[in-house]
Coordinates of C-alpha atoms (C1' of nucleotides) in Angstrom, one line a residue:
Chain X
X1 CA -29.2 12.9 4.0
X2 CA -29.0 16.0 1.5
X3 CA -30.6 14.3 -1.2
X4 CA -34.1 15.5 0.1
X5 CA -35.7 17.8 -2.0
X6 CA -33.2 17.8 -5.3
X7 CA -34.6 18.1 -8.9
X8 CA -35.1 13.6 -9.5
X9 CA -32.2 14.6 -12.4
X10 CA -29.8 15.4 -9.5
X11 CA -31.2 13.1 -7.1
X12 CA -31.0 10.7 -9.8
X13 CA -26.8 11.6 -10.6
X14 CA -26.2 11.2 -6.6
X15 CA -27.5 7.9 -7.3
X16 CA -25.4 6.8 -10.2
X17 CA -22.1 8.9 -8.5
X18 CA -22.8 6.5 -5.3
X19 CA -22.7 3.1 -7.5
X20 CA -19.6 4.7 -9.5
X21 CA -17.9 4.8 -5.7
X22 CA -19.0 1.8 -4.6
X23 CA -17.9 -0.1 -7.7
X24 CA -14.4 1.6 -7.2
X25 CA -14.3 0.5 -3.4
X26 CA -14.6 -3.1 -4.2
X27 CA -12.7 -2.9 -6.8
X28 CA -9.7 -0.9 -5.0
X29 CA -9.8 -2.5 -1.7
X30 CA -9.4 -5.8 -3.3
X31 CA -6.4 -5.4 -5.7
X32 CA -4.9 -1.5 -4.4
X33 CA -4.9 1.9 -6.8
X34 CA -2.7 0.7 -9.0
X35 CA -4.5 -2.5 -10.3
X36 CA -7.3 -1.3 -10.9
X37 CA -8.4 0.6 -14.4
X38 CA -11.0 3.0 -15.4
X39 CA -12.4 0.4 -17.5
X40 CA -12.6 -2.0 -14.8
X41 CA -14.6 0.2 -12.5
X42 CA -16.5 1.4 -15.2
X43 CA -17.4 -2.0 -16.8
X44 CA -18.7 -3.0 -12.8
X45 CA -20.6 0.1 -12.2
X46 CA -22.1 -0.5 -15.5
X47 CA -21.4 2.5 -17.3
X48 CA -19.2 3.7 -20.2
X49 CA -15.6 4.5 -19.1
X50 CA -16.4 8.1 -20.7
X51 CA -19.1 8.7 -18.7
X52 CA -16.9 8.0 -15.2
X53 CA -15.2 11.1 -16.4
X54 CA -18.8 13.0 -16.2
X55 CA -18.4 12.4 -12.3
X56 CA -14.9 13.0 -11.8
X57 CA -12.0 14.4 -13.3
X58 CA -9.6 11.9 -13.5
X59 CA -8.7 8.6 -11.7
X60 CA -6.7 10.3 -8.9
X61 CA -10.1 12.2 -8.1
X62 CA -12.3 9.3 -8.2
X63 CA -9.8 7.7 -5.6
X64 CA -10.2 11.0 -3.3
X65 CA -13.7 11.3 -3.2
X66 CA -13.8 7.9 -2.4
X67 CA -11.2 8.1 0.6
X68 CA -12.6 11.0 2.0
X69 CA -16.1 10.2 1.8
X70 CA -15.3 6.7 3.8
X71 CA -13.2 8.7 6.3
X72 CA -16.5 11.5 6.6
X73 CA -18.3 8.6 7.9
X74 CA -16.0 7.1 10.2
X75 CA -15.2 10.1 11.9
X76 CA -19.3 10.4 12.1
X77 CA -19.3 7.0 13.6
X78 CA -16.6 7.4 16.2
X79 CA -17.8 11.3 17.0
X80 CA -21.1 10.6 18.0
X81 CA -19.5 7.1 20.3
X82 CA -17.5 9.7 21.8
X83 CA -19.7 12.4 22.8
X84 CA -21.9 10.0 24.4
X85 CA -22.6 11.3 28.4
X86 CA -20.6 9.1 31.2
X87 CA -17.2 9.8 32.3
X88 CA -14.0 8.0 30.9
X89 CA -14.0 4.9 30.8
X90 CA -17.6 4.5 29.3
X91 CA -16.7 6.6 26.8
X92 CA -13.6 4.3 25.8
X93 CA -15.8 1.7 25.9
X94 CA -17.9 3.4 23.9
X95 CA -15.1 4.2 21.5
X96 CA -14.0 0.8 21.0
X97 CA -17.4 -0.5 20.8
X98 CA -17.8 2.1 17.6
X99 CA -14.9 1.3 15.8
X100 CA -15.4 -2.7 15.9
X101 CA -18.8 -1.9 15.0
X102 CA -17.8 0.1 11.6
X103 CA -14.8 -2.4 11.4
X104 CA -17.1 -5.1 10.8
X105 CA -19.5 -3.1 8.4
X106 CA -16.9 -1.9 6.1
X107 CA -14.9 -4.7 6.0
X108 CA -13.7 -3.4 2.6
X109 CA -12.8 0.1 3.2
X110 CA -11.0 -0.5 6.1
X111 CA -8.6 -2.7 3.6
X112 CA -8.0 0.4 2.0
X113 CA -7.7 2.5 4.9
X114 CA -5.5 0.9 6.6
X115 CA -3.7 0.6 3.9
X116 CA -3.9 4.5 3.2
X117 CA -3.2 5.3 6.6
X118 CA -0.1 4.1 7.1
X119 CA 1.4 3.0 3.3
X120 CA 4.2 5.2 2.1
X121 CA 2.9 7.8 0.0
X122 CA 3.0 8.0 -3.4
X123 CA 3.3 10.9 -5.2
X124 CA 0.3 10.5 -7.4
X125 CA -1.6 11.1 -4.6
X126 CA 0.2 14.3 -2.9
X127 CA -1.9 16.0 -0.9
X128 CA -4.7 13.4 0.1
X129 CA -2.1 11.0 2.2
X130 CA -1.1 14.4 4.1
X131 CA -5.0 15.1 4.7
X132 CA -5.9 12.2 6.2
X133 CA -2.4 12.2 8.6
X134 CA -3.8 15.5 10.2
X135 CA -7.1 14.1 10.1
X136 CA -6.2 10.8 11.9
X137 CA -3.7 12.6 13.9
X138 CA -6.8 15.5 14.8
X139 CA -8.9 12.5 16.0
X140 CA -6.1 11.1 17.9
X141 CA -6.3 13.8 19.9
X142 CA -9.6 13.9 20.8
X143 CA -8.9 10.1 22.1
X144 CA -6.0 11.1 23.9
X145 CA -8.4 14.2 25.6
X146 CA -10.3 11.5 26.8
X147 CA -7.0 9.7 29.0
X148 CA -6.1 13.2 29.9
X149 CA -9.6 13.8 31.9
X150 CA -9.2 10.6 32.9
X151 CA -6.3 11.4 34.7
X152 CA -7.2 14.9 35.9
X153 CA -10.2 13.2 37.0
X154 CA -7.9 10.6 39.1
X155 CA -9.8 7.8 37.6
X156 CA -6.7 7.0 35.5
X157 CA -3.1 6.4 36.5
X158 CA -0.8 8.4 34.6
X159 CA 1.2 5.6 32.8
X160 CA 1.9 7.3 30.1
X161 CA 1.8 10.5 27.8
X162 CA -2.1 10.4 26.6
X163 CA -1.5 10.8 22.7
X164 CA 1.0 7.8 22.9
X165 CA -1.7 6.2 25.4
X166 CA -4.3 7.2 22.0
X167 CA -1.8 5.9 19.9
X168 CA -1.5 2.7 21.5
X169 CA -5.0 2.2 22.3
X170 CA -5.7 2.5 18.1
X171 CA -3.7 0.8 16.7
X172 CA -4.1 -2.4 19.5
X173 CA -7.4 -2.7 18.2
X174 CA -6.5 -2.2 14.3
X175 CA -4.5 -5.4 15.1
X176 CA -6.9 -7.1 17.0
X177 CA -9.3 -6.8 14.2
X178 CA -7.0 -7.6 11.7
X179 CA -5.9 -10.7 13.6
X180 CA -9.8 -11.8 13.9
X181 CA -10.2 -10.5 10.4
X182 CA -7.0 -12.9 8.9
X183 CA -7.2 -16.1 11.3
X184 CA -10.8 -16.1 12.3
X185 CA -10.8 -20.2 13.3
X186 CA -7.8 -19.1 15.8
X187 CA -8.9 -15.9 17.3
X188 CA -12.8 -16.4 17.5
X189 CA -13.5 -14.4 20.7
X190 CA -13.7 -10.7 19.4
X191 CA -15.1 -8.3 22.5
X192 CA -14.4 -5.0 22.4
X193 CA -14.1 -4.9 26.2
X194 CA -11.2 -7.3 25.9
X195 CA -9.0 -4.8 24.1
X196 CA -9.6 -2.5 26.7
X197 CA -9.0 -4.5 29.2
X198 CA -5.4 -5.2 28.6
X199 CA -4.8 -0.9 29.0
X200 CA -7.2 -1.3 32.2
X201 CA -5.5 -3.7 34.3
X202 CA -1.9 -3.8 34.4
X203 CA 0.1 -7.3 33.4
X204 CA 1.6 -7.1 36.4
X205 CA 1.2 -9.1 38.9
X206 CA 2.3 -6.9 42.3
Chain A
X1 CA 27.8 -14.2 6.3
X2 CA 28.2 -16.7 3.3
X3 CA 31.0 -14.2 1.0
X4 CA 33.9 -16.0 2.6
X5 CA 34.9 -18.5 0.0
X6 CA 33.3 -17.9 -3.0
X7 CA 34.8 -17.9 -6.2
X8 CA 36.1 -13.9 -7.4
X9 CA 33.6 -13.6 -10.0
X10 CA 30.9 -14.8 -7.2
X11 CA 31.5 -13.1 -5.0
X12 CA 31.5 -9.8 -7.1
X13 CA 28.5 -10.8 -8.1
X14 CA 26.5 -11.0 -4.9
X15 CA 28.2 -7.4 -4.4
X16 CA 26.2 -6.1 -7.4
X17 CA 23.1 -7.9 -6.1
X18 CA 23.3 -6.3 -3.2
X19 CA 24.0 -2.7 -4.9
X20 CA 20.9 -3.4 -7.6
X21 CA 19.1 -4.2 -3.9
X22 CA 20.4 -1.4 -1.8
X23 CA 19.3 1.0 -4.7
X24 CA 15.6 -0.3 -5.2
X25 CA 15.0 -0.6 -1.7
X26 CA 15.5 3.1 -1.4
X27 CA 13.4 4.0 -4.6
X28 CA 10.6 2.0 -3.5
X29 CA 10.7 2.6 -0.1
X30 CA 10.2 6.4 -1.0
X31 CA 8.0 6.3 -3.5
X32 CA 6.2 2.9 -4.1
X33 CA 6.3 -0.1 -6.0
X34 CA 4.6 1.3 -8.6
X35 CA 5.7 4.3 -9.3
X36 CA 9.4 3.5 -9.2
X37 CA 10.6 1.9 -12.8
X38 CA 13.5 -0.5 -13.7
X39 CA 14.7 2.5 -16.0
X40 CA 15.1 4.3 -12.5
X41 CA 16.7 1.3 -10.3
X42 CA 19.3 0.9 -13.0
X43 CA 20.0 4.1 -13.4
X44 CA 20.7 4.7 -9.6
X45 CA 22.2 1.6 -9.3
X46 CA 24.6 2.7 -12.1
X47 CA 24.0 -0.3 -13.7
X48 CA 22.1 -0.9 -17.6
X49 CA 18.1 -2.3 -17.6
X50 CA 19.2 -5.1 -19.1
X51 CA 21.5 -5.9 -16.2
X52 CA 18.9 -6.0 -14.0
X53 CA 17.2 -8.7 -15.7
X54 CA 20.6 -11.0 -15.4
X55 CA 19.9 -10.8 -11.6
X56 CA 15.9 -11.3 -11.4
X57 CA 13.4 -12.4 -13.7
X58 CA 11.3 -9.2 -13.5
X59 CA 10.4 -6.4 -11.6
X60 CA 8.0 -8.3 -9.2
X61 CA 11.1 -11.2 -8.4
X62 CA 13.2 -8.3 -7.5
X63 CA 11.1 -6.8 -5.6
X64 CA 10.2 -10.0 -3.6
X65 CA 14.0 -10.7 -2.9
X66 CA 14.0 -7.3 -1.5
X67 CA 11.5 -7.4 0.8
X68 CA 12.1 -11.1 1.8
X69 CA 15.8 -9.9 2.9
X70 CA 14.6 -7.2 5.0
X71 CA 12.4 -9.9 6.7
X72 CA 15.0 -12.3 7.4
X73 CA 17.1 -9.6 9.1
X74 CA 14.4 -8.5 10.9
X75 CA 13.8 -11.4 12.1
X76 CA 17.3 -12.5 12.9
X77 CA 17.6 -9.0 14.8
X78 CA 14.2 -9.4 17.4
X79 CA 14.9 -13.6 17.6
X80 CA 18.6 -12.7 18.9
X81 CA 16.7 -10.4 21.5
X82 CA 14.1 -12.5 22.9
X83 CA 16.8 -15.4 22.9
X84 CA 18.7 -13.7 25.6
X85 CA 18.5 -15.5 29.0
X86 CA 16.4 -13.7 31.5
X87 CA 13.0 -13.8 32.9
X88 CA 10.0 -13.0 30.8
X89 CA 9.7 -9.1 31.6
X90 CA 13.6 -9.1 30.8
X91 CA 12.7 -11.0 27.5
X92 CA 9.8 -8.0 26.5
X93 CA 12.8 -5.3 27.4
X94 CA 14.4 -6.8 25.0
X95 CA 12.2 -7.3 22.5
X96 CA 11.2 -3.6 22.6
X97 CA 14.6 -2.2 22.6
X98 CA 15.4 -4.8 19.6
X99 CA 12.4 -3.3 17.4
X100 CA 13.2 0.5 18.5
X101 CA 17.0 -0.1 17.4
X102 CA 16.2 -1.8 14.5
X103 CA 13.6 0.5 13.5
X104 CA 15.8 3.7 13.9
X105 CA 18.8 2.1 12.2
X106 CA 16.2 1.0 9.1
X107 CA 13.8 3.4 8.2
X108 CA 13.9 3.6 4.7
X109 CA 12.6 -0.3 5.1
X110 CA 10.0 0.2 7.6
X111 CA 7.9 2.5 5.5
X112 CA 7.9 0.0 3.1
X113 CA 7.5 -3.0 5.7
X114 CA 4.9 -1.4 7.1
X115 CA 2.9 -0.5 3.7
X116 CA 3.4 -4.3 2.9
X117 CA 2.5 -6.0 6.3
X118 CA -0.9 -3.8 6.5
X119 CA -1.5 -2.9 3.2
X120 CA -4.5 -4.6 0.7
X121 CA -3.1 -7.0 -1.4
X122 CA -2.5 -6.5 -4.7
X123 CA -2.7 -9.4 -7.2
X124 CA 0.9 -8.6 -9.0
X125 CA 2.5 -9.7 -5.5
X126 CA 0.4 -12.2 -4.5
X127 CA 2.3 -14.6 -2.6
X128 CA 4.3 -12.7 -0.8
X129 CA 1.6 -10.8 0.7
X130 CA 0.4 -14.2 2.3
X131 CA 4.2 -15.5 2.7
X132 CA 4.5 -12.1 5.0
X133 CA 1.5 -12.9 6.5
X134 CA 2.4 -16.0 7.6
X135 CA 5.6 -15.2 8.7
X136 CA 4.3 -12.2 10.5
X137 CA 1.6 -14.5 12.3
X138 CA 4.7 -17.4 13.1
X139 CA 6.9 -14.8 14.8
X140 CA 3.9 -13.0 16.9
X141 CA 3.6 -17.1 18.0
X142 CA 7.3 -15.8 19.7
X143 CA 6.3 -12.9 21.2
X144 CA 2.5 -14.7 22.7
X145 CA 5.0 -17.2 24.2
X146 CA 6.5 -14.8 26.5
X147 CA 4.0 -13.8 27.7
X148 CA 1.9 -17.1 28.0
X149 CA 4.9 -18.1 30.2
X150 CA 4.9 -14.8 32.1
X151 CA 1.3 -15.8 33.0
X152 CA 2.1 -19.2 34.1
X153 CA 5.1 -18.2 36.0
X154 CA 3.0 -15.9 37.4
X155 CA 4.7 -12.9 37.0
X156 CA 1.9 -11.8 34.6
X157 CA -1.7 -11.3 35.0
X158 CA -3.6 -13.4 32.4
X159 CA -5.9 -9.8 31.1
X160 CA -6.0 -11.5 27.8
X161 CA -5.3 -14.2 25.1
X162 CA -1.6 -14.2 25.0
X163 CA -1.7 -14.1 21.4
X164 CA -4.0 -10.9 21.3
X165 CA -1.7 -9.1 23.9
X166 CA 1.6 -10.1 21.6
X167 CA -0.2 -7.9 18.3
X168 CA -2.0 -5.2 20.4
X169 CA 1.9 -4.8 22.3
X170 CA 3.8 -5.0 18.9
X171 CA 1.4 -2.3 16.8
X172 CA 1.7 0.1 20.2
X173 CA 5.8 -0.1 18.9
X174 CA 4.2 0.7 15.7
X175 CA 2.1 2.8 16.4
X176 CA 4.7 4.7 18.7
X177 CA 7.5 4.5 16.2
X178 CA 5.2 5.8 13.5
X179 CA 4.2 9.1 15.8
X180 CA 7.8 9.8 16.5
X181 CA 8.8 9.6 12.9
X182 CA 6.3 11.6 11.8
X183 CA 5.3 14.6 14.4
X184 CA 9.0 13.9 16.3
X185 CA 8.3 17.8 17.5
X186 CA 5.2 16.9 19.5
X187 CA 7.1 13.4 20.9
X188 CA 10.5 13.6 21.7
X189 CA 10.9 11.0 24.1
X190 CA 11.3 7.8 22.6
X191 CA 11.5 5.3 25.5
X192 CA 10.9 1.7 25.1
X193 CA 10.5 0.9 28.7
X194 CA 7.5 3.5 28.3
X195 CA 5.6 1.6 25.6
X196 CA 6.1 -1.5 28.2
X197 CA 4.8 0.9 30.6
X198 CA 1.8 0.7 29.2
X199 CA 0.8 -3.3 29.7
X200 CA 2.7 -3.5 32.7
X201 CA 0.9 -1.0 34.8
X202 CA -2.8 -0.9 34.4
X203 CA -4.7 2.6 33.7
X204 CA -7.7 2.3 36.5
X205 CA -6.9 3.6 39.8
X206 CA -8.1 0.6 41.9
Chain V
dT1 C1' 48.6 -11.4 -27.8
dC2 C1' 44.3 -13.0 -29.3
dA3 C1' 40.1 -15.5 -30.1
dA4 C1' 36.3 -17.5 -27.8
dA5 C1' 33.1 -17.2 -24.0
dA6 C1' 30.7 -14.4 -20.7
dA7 C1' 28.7 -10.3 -19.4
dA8 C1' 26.8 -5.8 -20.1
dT9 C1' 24.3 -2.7 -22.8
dG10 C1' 20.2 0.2 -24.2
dA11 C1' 17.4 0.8 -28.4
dA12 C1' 13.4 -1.4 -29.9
dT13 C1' 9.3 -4.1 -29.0
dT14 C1' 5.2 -4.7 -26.8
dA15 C1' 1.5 -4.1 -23.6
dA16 C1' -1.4 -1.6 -20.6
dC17 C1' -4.3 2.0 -19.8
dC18 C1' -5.5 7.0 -19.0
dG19 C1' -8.4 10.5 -20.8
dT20 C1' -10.6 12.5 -25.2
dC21 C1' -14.1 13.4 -28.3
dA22 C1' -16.9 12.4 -32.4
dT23 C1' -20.9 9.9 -32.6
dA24 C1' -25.1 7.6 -30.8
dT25 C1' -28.7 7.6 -27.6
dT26 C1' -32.2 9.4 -24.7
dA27 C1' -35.1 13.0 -22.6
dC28 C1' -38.0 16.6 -23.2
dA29 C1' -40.7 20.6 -24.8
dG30 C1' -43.7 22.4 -28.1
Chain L
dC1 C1' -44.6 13.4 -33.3
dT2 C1' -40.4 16.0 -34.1
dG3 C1' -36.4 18.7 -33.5
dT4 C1' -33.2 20.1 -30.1
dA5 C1' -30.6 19.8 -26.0
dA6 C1' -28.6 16.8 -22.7
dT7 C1' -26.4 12.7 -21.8
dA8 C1' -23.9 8.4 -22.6
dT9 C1' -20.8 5.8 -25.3
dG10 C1' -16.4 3.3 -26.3
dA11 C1' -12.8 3.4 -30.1
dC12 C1' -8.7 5.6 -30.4
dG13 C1' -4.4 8.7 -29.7
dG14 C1' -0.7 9.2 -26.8
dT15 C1' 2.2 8.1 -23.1
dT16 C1' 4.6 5.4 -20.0
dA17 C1' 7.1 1.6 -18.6
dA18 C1' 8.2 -3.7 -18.6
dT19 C1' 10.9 -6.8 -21.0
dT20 C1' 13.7 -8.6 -24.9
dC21 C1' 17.7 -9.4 -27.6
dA22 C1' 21.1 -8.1 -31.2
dT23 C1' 25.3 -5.8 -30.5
dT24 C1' 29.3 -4.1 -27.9
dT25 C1' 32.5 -4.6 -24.2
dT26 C1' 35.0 -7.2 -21.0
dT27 C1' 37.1 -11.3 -19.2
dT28 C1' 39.5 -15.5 -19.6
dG29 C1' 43.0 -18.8 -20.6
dA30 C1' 45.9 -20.8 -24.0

DNA sequence: TCAAAAAATGAATTAACCGTCATATTACAG
DNA sequence: CTGTAATATGACGGTTAATTCATTTTTTGA
């Protein structure tokens, strides 16, 4: 990380900036923006609900930094599944394996992101729901690069337009997590492999 | 629907219900539950605040009936199209066309359904959230059918738990939906044989 | 036509909570 | 040890918005 060689004052405020956002993302992805109040986050992070304001501006930005910090590590996550060597298949499998993987260590965030990604947007938080769109949207493509030299690479049929195939491919495992996530007793079996294997081999019985 | 023979005054009623309805739904589907006030609703609605109150017990109820509404059309919509006689690849048709029409004829709602179905739970509307769940979960039940009797019939391939290939096919319409509503410049075609297209014939080149 | 009942109204009440800032506490240098 | 600077605190001012209810308006039926 940067907090390396810091004077231990700033090292120190890193610190106590971190347990400000971590209070916040229990505290958000649990009961959503609105429900929460500074006094709230400030009473679990254990400070004083002026001293919040010492780290951030105002509530809106606390929420922002905490969004896009969370998204800076996903993106992290799934970048470095993706640019793993092997052609395209291992690297969907590689893809999926990455986001059930963070899926199951952020368990919280993911509330919120999900939540985030596709909620309407409110106006109190203009400009952060159009970020992460392009963002998500950016790393869609990437994805959807992925079926593309598949197909050039005649390893993949062409069933479909790539970004949709992206698309598809996503959000199918956002619901398969979700389902695990909701009605674990029901849907114990969680392999990444699975997903995948429903875009793989056709329904169809020919 | 249940108007016909209702007393005047009853019937004018349910007419304003339906006004106070059709005026929140937009409101809140644009901007939020939270950031949309009674002062607002009444105002677009042309009715006074206190009016409002005559016809639910509080922000929160009216906002339930509203979203429970929506549902039960919804549902009433997609049950009419998997009801259709016809085999079980006939019966996904269907069902995909259904949620593409209804989706195109309701937008306003499905930014709103779709905040709600995903979105964390907040505490103010707890209940629904798990009502919508549950319903949610009850009517996937539908779609998992189809295609657990596809596999015995063997028309389908059994490439996964039914109930896994019902979500991961119904958030690919999301998922689809979503991209055309929101980059429609990048993805003009809007073909819900294509989204089928997907599950029916499998990526790998074998 | 008119008085009683029903319905509608919106000003006033009340509650929640964001963000400030005067004060208290702690850290630190001399 | 002491005075000063840096930091932390949380009571409070101000604003927004949900809900109530006394009053006004409309409807009803005799």
């Amino acid at each position: 990380m940067e907090e390396q060689n810091l004077p231990r004052r700033e090292r120190e405020k890193l610190r106590q900036r971190q347990e400000i956002l971590a209070a916040a993302l229990e505290l958000f992805s649990q009961k959503g923006y609105h429900n929460v109040s500074m006094a709230e986050i400030a009473e679990k992070a254990e400070f004083a609900i002026g001293t919040l304001y010492k780290f951030f501006q105002n509530k809106e930005d606390l929420y922002k930094a905490l969004v896009l910090e969370q998204c800076d590590k996903f993106e992290e996550a799934i970048t470095r599944a993706i640019e793993q060597p092997g052609d395209e298949v291992e690297k969907l499998q590689n893809y999926v394996r990455a986001r059930v993987e963070r899926f199951l260590n952020n368990l919280s965030f993911i509330r919120l992101f999900l939540a985030e990604r596709r909620g309407a947007s409110f106006n109190i938080k203009a400009g952060l729901d159009e970020e992460l769109r392009q963002r998500y949207y950016k790393f869609l493509e990437r994805v959807a690069s992925i079926f593309e030299d598949g197909i050039k690479n005649r390893r993949f049929k062409k069933t479909a337009d790539p970004y949709y195939l992206a698309a598809a491919l996503d959000s199918a495992i956002d619901a398969s997590l979700l389902l695990w996530l909701e009605v674990p007793e029901r849907h114990p079996d969680l392999d990444p492999d699975a997903i995948l294997g429903i875009f793989f081999n056709g329904l169809l019985e020919s």
